[in-house]
Amino acid sequence: MAKARGRNLLRKQKKDEFAPEGKHHQEESHETHNNEYNDESESGHSQGHTNLFFGVLDREELEYFKQAEATLAMDAFESPIEKSHFVTSIIEEAKGKELKLVTSQICSKLMERLVLDCDDLQLKALFQSFNGFFFNMACHKYASHVLETLLVRSTALVEKELLTPSFDGEEGDDGEIVASMENMFLFMLNEITPHMREMMSHQYASHTLRLLILILSSKLLPSSTQNNSTLRSKKSKIARKMIDLKDNDDFNKTYQTPESFKLQLREMITKLYKELTGNVETRAEVSVTAVTKFRELCVDKIASPVIQLIIQVEGIFDRDRSFWRLVFGVGEEKDPKEESFVEYLLSDAVGSHFLENVIAYARTKYVERLYRLYMKDRIVKLAQRDTTGAFVVQSLLKHLKSKQIKEILDALVPELSMLLNSNMDFATTIIDASNKEDNYLREQVVEQLIKKYYEASSTTEREQPKHKNILESCLQLGGSTLGNTKDDWPTAEERRRSLFLEELIDYDDKFLNITIESMLDLPEERFLQMPYHGVFSHVVEHVLQVKRVDTIMRKRLLNVLCKDVVNMSCNAYGSHIVDKLWQFTAKLTLYKERVAVALTKESEKVKNSIYGRQVWKNWQLDKYLRKNFDWKRLVKEQDMELFPDSKPLQPKRKFERGGRDNEQQHQQPYKNPHYQQTNNRFERSRK
């Protein structure tokens, strides 16, 4: 068959090209997002049904509940019993008004606090009050947050009842037997399951659906306030911090769940798969249109995280990985439509995030296939896509087999210094991959990193080449908050760069020595500002590694740091550095005593500071003042512990022999132990 060319080739390429419909419209407004999967005719529920109106509170009720929320937020109760009585009274007052409260911006915060503080029976009563309206709550801006908190607390109660079963059953306040939390949860799932396809693309309900999948698969239920939490949106996490709405101990845990939860998850995922594929019986019957529509969901910023989670957990009950095969093929040959889709994933912000995450949980043979067919021949070009493809390449380095990792390292390491211009995280990933493969290409990695951050250069031919200062090239001290007097908080970028430099210091001794040299090359005043900085102080503390730094370098560092040791000991950040100097001055007793003398000379200033008192305790300066001999014995014990193989400067055997040595010893005047020890210390210092 002739190869397509000219207009035929363009027509074929356009036919195979992946271009999601309505992408620009989705980016403009996801509030009204309603794709073909959410049609009323298919789901049985219109958009209006999800936003039912439950009424509003009158002015007196609103004022009462607003005051109650403020009281719970202050948490100024004298005892837990008093707080429990207050919560009980609020729950009694809220009976019959629960749906009005959860759909109110102000009162929804009160309901969330009540869910966090109520007891088990009260939790079940609240859960039952929402029966029949869980789907509506999941689709509501404020009620969805209350529902997510309720689900996490309910999961903790399910585990509690599973581990400590009660055969008599619990009685409510009215004397009726209350159902188990497991049965109540399953009843709620029966209400949610018919709406899964609609929830998957809903701005608020998608978060609830993700939480339900985590619960049913016994995965970690993340905190709702952590920055990297998958439970809440960024806006929600910021809002919870602003109103001081904290999680209780039920969050950030993994719970045991009954077998019925796994069966329910299987039923839900299977039903969703059939709806997405048109209820076909076999995989071969899945239409191209269904695959294309599902791929569009994979790059939708709301539905994509849900699909990622489904692909992560489907292996629990589905060996064939049906959802993975709905997205990607399994054949050994390239598929033009799949190739176009993968290219879109590697170029799109949402798509690259999707591909990065599913690679982490897919079978290795599936990932190897994608790498071999669509990424192997252009791995460097993909790595240069800073905001998209670079993250996928990093994910490949973490999850491929040894052979493929070495292939990627062979391609990327020679270009590492260039890649670092825009993506510092690449170095971290490559270092980890190199270590994983028994330090593969370690020397080349170090060479490229030095070329980037410590390369020597000269302005004229006669001038000797001068190395970069790694603190400037890596930490960018010139434009940082170092030395600011306006109490500026360190930026996230400064924190990221500092952690990266600390990792380089741990990776190779060359970077440790380079960092120390760069610190000593700074003006002394500038260097002494670093211990007082919230981020850069960690870098200074990290170079104080007694066994890795040679004696000359240690002395040069100590000559500078000892000049401001008193002020550092009274600072929240600098005090940690002074604590580290206790070990860093091992075998350098003169410097250790210099620090001790400086601190004891201004003992009042040191002891009046909360941080200074801790330094005083760690340096055992009370013993230094009152029992100096015991303090020096501690110093010797520390020296022997850190340097057990070091040779004594004055071997004992010289004094054990007879003859001239003994005669000379008897001829010497008597010296008390303190004087003898002091002389020995100065001899060690001179050597």
PDB file of C-alpha atoms in Angstrom, residues 194-307:
ATOM      1  CA  PRO A 194     -26.036   5.978  40.525  1.00  0.00           C
ATOM      2  CA  HIS A 195     -24.502   9.467  40.313  1.00  0.00           C
ATOM      3  CA  MET A 196     -20.812   8.543  40.056  1.00  0.00           C
ATOM      4  CA  ARG A 197     -20.462   9.619  36.436  1.00  0.00           C
ATOM      5  CA  GLU A 198     -21.916  13.027  37.217  1.00  0.00           C
ATOM      6  CA  MET A 199     -19.835  13.416  40.385  1.00  0.00           C
ATOM      7  CA  MET A 200     -16.628  12.635  38.522  1.00  0.00           C
ATOM      8  CA  SER A 201     -16.804  15.935  36.614  1.00  0.00           C
ATOM      9  CA  HIS A 202     -18.491  18.055  39.269  1.00  0.00           C
ATOM     10  CA  GLN A 203     -16.453  20.856  40.822  1.00  0.00           C
ATOM     11  CA  TYR A 204     -17.325  19.908  44.419  1.00  0.00           C
ATOM     12  CA  ALA A 205     -18.664  16.342  44.246  1.00  0.00           C
ATOM     13  CA  SER A 206     -15.435  15.093  42.632  1.00  0.00           C
ATOM     14  CA  HIS A 207     -13.610  15.696  45.926  1.00  0.00           C
ATOM     15  CA  THR A 208     -16.191  13.653  47.806  1.00  0.00           C
ATOM     16  CA  LEU A 209     -15.930  10.844  45.252  1.00  0.00           C
ATOM     17  CA  ARG A 210     -12.138  10.758  45.596  1.00  0.00           C
ATOM     18  CA  LEU A 211     -12.486  10.514  49.370  1.00  0.00           C
ATOM     19  CA  LEU A 212     -14.984   7.651  49.061  1.00  0.00           C
ATOM     20  CA  ILE A 213     -12.583   5.724  46.800  1.00  0.00           C
ATOM     21  CA  LEU A 214      -9.776   6.201  49.346  1.00  0.00           C
ATOM     22  CA  ILE A 215     -12.020   4.979  52.178  1.00  0.00           C
ATOM     23  CA  LEU A 216     -13.327   1.906  50.347  1.00  0.00           C
ATOM     24  CA  SER A 217      -9.807   0.875  49.249  1.00  0.00           C
ATOM     25  CA  SER A 218      -8.338   1.371  52.777  1.00  0.00           C
ATOM     26  CA  LYS A 219      -5.873   4.016  51.600  1.00  0.00           C
ATOM     27  CA  LEU A 220      -4.443   6.883  53.657  1.00  0.00           C
ATOM     28  CA  LEU A 221      -7.014   9.588  54.367  1.00  0.00           C
ATOM     29  CA  PRO A 222      -4.899  12.748  54.097  1.00  0.00           C
ATOM     30  CA  SER A 223      -5.125  15.824  56.256  1.00  0.00           C
ATOM     31  CA  SER A 224      -7.374  18.590  54.996  1.00  0.00           C
ATOM     32  CA  THR A 225      -4.880  21.350  55.849  1.00  0.00           C
ATOM     33  CA  GLN A 226      -1.554  20.012  54.559  1.00  0.00           C
ATOM     34  CA  ASN A 227      -0.200  21.690  51.433  1.00  0.00           C
ATOM     35  CA  ASN A 228       0.142  18.418  49.516  1.00  0.00           C
ATOM     36  CA  SER A 229      -3.195  17.010  50.647  1.00  0.00           C
ATOM     37  CA  THR A 230      -5.325  15.314  47.979  1.00  0.00           C
ATOM     38  CA  LEU A 231      -8.476  15.708  50.056  1.00  0.00           C
ATOM     39  CA  ARG A 232      -9.213  19.403  49.567  1.00  0.00           C
ATOM     40  CA  SER A 233      -8.671  22.083  46.962  1.00  0.00           C
ATOM     41  CA  LYS A 234      -6.017  24.774  47.464  1.00  0.00           C
ATOM     42  CA  LYS A 235      -8.656  27.399  48.287  1.00  0.00           C
ATOM     43  CA  SER A 236     -10.272  25.133  50.874  1.00  0.00           C
ATOM     44  CA  LYS A 237      -6.957  24.397  52.627  1.00  0.00           C
ATOM     45  CA  ILE A 238      -6.140  28.108  52.829  1.00  0.00           C
ATOM     46  CA  ALA A 239      -9.620  28.931  54.141  1.00  0.00           C
ATOM     47  CA  ARG A 240      -9.425  26.251  56.858  1.00  0.00           C
ATOM     48  CA  LYS A 241      -6.116  27.671  58.068  1.00  0.00           C
ATOM     49  CA  MET A 242      -7.528  31.194  58.154  1.00  0.00           C
ATOM     50  CA  ILE A 243     -10.529  30.216  60.292  1.00  0.00           C
ATOM     51  CA  ASP A 244      -8.408  27.884  62.439  1.00  0.00           C
ATOM     52  CA  LEU A 245     -10.486  24.810  61.609  1.00  0.00           C
ATOM     53  CA  LYS A 246      -8.158  21.940  62.509  1.00  0.00           C
ATOM     54  CA  ASP A 247      -8.506  18.221  61.929  1.00  0.00           C
ATOM     55  CA  ASN A 248      -8.779  15.831  64.830  1.00  0.00           C
ATOM     56  CA  ASP A 249      -6.844  12.591  65.286  1.00  0.00           C
ATOM     57  CA  ASP A 250      -9.006  10.708  62.774  1.00  0.00           C
ATOM     58  CA  PHE A 251      -7.275  12.376  59.795  1.00  0.00           C
ATOM     59  CA  ASN A 252      -4.000  11.402  58.133  1.00  0.00           C
ATOM     60  CA  LYS A 253      -4.492   7.704  58.916  1.00  0.00           C
ATOM     61  CA  THR A 254      -5.202   4.399  57.211  1.00  0.00           C
ATOM     62  CA  TYR A 255      -8.212   2.468  58.509  1.00  0.00           C
ATOM     63  CA  GLN A 256      -9.203  -1.167  58.463  1.00  0.00           C
ATOM     64  CA  THR A 257     -12.475  -1.607  56.622  1.00  0.00           C
ATOM     65  CA  PRO A 258     -14.827  -4.611  56.326  1.00  0.00           C
ATOM     66  CA  GLU A 259     -14.859  -6.844  53.267  1.00  0.00           C
ATOM     67  CA  SER A 260     -18.212  -5.355  52.241  1.00  0.00           C
ATOM     68  CA  PHE A 261     -16.397  -2.083  51.425  1.00  0.00           C
ATOM     69  CA  LYS A 262     -14.121  -3.817  48.901  1.00  0.00           C
ATOM     70  CA  LEU A 263     -17.123  -5.497  47.277  1.00  0.00           C
ATOM     71  CA  GLN A 264     -18.927  -2.161  47.113  1.00  0.00           C
ATOM     72  CA  LEU A 265     -15.892  -0.500  45.527  1.00  0.00           C
ATOM     73  CA  ARG A 266     -15.728  -3.233  42.904  1.00  0.00           C
ATOM     74  CA  GLU A 267     -19.412  -2.794  42.143  1.00  0.00           C
ATOM     75  CA  MET A 268     -19.090   0.994  41.865  1.00  0.00           C
ATOM     76  CA  ILE A 269     -16.013   0.925  39.594  1.00  0.00           C
ATOM     77  CA  THR A 270     -17.481  -1.811  37.390  1.00  0.00           C
ATOM     78  CA  LYS A 271     -20.754   0.102  37.000  1.00  0.00           C
ATOM     79  CA  LEU A 272     -18.854   3.281  36.124  1.00  0.00           C
ATOM     80  CA  TYR A 273     -16.783   1.409  33.512  1.00  0.00           C
ATOM     81  CA  LYS A 274     -19.912   0.035  31.859  1.00  0.00           C
ATOM     82  CA  GLU A 275     -21.516   3.476  31.727  1.00  0.00           C
ATOM     83  CA  LEU A 276     -18.396   4.993  30.179  1.00  0.00           C
ATOM     84  CA  THR A 277     -18.118   2.275  27.519  1.00  0.00           C
ATOM     85  CA  GLY A 278     -21.811   1.984  26.619  1.00  0.00           C
ATOM     86  CA  ASN A 279     -22.489  -1.277  28.539  1.00  0.00           C
ATOM     87  CA  VAL A 280     -20.421  -3.427  26.168  1.00  0.00           C
ATOM     88  CA  GLU A 281     -19.775  -7.057  27.081  1.00  0.00           C
ATOM     89  CA  THR A 282     -16.121  -7.350  25.974  1.00  0.00           C
ATOM     90  CA  ARG A 283     -13.212  -4.946  25.627  1.00  0.00           C
ATOM     91  CA  ALA A 284     -13.058  -5.521  21.868  1.00  0.00           C
ATOM     92  CA  GLU A 285     -16.535  -4.013  21.524  1.00  0.00           C
ATOM     93  CA  VAL A 286     -15.516  -0.650  23.033  1.00  0.00           C
ATOM     94  CA  SER A 287     -16.006   2.005  20.365  1.00  0.00           C
ATOM     95  CA  VAL A 288     -13.390   4.516  19.297  1.00  0.00           C
ATOM     96  CA  THR A 289     -15.791   7.298  20.294  1.00  0.00           C
ATOM     97  CA  ALA A 290     -16.030   5.976  23.868  1.00  0.00           C
ATOM     98  CA  VAL A 291     -12.228   5.801  24.135  1.00  0.00           C
ATOM     99  CA  THR A 292     -11.866   9.353  22.804  1.00  0.00           C
ATOM    100  CA  LYS A 293     -14.455  10.716  25.227  1.00  0.00           C
ATOM    101  CA  PHE A 294     -12.756   8.988  28.158  1.00  0.00           C
ATOM    102  CA  ARG A 295      -9.373  10.363  27.110  1.00  0.00           C
ATOM    103  CA  GLU A 296     -10.927  13.819  27.126  1.00  0.00           C
ATOM    104  CA  LEU A 297     -11.905  13.218  30.753  1.00  0.00           C
ATOM    105  CA  CYS A 298      -8.301  12.259  31.498  1.00  0.00           C
ATOM    106  CA  VAL A 299      -7.149  15.776  30.573  1.00  0.00           C
ATOM    107  CA  ASP A 300     -10.068  17.514  32.295  1.00  0.00           C
ATOM    108  CA  LYS A 301      -8.754  19.326  35.375  1.00  0.00           C
ATOM    109  CA  ILE A 302     -11.674  18.123  37.538  1.00  0.00           C
ATOM    110  CA  ALA A 303     -12.189  14.544  36.326  1.00  0.00           C
ATOM    111  CA  SER A 304      -8.480  13.754  35.874  1.00  0.00           C
ATOM    112  CA  PRO A 305      -7.639  13.319  39.604  1.00  0.00           C
ATOM    113  CA  VAL A 306     -10.612  10.946  39.993  1.00  0.00           C
ATOM    114  CA  ILE A 307      -9.444   8.776  37.078  1.00  0.00           C
TER     115      ILE A 307
END
